[in-house]
mmCIF file of C-alpha atoms in Angstrom:
data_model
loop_
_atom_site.group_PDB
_atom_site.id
_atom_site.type_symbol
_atom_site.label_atom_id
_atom_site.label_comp_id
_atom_site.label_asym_id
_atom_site.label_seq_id
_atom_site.Cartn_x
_atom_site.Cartn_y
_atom_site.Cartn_z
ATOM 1 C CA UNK A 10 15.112 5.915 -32.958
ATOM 2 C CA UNK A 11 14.210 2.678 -34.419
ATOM 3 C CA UNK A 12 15.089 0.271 -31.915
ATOM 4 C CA UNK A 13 13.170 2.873 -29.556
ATOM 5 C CA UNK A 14 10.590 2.290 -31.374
ATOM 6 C CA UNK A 15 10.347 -1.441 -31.867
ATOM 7 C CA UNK A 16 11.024 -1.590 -27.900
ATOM 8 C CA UNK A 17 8.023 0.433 -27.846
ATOM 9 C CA UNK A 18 5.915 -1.834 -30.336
ATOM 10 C CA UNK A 19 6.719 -5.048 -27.724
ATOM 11 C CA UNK A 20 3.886 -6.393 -26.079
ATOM 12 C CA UNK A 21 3.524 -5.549 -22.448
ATOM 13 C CA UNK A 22 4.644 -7.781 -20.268
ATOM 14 C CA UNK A 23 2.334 -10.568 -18.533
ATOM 15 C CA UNK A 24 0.132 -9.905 -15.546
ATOM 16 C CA UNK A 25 -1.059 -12.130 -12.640
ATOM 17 C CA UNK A 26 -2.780 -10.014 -9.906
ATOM 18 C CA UNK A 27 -3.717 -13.096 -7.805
ATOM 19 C CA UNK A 28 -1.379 -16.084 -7.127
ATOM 20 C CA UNK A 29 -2.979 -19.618 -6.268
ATOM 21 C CA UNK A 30 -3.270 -20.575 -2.854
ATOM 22 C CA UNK A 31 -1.098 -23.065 -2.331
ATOM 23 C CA UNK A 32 1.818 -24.851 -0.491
ATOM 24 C CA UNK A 33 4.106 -22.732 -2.208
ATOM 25 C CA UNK A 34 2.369 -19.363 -2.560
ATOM 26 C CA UNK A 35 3.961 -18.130 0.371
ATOM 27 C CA UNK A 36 7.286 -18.811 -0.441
ATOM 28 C CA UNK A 37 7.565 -17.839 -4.080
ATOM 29 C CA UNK A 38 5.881 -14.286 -2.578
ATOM 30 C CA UNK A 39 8.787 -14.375 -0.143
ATOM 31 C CA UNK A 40 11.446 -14.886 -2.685
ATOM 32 C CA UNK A 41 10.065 -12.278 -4.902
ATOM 33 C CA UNK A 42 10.030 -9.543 -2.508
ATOM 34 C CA UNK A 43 13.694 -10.640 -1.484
ATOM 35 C CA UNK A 44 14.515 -10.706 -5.290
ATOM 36 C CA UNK A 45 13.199 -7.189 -5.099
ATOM 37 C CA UNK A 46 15.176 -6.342 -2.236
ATOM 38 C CA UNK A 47 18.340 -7.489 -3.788
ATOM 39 C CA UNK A 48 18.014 -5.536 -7.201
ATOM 40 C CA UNK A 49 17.162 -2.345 -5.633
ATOM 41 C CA UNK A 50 19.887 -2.370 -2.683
ATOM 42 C CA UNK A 51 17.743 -2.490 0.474
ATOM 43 C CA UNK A 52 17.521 -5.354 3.357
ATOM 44 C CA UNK A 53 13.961 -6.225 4.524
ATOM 45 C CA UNK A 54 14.429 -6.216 8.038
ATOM 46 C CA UNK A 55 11.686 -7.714 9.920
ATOM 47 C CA UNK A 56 8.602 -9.259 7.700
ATOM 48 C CA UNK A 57 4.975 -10.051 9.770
ATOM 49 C CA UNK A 58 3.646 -13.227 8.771
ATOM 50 C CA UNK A 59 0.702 -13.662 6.626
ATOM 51 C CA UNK A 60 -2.677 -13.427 7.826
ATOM 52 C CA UNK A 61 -6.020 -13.340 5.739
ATOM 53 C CA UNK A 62 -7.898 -9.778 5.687
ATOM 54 C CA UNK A 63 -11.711 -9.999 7.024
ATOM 55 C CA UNK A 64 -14.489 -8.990 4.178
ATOM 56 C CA UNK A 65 -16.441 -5.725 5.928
ATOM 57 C CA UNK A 66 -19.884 -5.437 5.050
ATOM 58 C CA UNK A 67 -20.749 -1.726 5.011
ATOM 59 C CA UNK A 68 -23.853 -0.626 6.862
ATOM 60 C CA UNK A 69 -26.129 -1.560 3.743
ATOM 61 C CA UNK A 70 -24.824 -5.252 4.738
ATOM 62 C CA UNK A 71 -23.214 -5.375 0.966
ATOM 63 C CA UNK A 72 -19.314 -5.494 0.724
ATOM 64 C CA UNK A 73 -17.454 -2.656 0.381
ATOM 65 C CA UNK A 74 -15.102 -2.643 -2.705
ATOM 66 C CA UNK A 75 -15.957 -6.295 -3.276
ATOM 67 C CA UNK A 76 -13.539 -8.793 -4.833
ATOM 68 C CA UNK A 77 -13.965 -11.200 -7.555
ATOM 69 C CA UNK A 78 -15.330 -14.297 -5.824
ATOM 70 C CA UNK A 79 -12.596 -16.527 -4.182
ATOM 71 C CA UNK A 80 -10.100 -13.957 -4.088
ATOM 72 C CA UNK A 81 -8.634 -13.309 -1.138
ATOM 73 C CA UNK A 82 -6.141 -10.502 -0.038
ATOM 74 C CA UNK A 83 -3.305 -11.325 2.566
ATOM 75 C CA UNK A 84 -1.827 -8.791 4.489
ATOM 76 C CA UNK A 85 2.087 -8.835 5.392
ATOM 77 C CA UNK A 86 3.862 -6.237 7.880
ATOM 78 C CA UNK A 87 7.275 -5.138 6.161
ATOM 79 C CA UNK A 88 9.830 -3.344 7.557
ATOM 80 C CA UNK A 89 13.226 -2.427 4.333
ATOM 81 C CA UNK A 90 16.411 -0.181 5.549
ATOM 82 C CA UNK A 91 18.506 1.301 2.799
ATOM 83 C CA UNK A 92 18.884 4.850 1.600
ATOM 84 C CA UNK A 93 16.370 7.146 0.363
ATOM 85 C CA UNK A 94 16.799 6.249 -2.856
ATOM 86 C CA UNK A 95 16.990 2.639 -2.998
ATOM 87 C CA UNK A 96 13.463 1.945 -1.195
ATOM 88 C CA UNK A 97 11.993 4.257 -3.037
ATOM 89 C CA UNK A 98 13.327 1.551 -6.193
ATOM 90 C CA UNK A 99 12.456 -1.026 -4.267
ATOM 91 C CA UNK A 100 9.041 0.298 -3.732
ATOM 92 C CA UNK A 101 8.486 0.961 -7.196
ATOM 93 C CA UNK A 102 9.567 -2.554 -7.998
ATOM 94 C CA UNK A 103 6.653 -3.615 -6.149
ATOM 95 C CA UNK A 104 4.337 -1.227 -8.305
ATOM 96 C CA UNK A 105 5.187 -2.367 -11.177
ATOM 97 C CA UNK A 106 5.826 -6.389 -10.316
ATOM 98 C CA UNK A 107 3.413 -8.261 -12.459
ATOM 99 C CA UNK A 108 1.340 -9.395 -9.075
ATOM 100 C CA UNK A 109 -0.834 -6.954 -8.046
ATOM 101 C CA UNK A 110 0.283 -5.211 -4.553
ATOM 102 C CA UNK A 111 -0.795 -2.962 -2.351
ATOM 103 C CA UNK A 112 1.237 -0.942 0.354
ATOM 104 C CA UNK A 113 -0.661 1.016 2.942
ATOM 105 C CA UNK A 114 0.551 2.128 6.461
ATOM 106 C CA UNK A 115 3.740 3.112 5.053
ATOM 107 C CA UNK A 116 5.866 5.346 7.444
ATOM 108 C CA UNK A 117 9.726 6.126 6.803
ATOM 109 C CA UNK A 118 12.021 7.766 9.390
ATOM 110 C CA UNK A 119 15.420 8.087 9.220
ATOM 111 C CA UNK A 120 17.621 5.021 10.307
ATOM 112 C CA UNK A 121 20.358 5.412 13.457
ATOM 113 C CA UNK A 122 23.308 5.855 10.953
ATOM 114 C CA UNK A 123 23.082 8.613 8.222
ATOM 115 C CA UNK A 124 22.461 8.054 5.463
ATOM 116 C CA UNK A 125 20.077 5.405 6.365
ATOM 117 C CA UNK A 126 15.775 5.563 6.612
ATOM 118 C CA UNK A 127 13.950 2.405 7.572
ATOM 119 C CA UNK A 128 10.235 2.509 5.569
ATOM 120 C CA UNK A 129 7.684 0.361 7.277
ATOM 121 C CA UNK A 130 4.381 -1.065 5.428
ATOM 122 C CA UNK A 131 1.442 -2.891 5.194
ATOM 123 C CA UNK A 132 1.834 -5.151 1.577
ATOM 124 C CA UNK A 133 -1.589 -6.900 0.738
ATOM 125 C CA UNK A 134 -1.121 -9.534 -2.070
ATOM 126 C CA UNK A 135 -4.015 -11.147 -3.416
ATOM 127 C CA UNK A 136 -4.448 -15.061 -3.716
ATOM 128 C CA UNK A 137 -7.049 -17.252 -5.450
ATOM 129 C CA UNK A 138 -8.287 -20.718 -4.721
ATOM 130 C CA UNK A 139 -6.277 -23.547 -6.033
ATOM 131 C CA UNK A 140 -7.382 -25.215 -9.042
ATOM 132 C CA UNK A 141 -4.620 -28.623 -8.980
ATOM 133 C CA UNK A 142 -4.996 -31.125 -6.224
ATOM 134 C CA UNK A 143 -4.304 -28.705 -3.607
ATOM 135 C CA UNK A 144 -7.847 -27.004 -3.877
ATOM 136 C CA UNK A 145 -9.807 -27.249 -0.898
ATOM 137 C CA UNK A 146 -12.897 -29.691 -0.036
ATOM 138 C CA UNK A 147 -14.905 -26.617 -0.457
ATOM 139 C CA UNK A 148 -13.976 -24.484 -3.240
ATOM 140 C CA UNK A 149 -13.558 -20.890 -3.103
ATOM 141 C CA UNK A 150 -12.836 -21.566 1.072
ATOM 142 C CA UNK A 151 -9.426 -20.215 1.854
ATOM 143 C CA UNK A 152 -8.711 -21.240 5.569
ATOM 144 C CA UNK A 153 -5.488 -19.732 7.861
ATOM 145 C CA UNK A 154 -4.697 -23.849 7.717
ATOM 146 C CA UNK A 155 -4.286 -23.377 3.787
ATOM 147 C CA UNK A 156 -2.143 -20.251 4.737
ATOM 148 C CA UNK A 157 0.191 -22.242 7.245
ATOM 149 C CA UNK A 158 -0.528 -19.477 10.204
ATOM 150 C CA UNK A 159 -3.304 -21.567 11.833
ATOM 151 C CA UNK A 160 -5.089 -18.518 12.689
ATOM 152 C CA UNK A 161 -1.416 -17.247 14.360
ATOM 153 C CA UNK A 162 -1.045 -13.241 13.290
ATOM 154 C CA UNK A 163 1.784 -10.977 14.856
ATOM 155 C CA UNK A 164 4.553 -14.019 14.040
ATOM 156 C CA UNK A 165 7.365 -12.130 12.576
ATOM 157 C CA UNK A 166 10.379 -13.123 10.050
ATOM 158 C CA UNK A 167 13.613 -11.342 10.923
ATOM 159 C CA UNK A 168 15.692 -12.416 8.207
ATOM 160 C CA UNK A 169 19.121 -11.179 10.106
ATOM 161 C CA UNK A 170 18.651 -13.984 12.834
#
């Protein structure tokens, strides 16, 4: 019981809901979510590229659910096969990765082969502006340039190419 105990009296571990937008932003996200993939058994099949989320206005012309200024969320298509089991690790992974995520869309259906499902999702990430020699001329602008997609959405990543 003691060693439960001093495990319990650790701090919690570090959290970093935004990433800085920069060259390598995208790929450290993209090594993380295969790192996740690894540990938890599952192969991301086919990954969307990376394409900035519009801000809404509501009818009132104010924001709806407004972010902290500069932050902006990127939306991914992801598509993981694996069994039941191990994508429902790998999606827990993701909720409790020190980045902040969010997965909506998600549908799961069962894969070809039993005992195989395929879950498909939406994962939004959340980036801020650079603040190293990569920040922009204007700060707090985060352009599709910045993101490498040059405005380019529905480009897809099948990693078994």
């Amino acid at each position: 019981e003691g060693k439960i105990k001093r495990i319990g009296d650790l701090p919690p571990p570090p959290v970093f809901p935004t990433a800085e937008m920069t060259a390598m932003a995208q790929v450290d996200f993209l090594n993380r979510l295969r790192a996740y993939a690894e540990a938890s058994g599952v192969k991301i099949v086919n990954w969307t590229k990376d394409k900035p989320i519009p801000r809404a206005p509501d009818k009132g012309g104010k924001e709806k659910n407004p972010l902290p200024a500069g932050i902006t969320p990127i939306a991914s298509g992801v598509e993981v096969s694996g069994k039941y089991e191990r994508i429902n690790a790998f999606l827990y992974d993701l909720i409790r990765s020190p980045r902040l995520f969010n997965v909506t869309d998600l549908t799961w259906r069962r894969a070809d082969v039993y005992p195989g499902t395929i879950a498909t999702f939406t994962l939004i990430r959340y980036l801020s502006p650079p603040t190293g020699p990569e920040a922009p001329a204007v700060p707090g602008e985060i352009t599709t340039e910045a993101l490498g997609t040059s405005g380019a959405s529905g480009i897809s990543f099948n990693p078994a190419q």
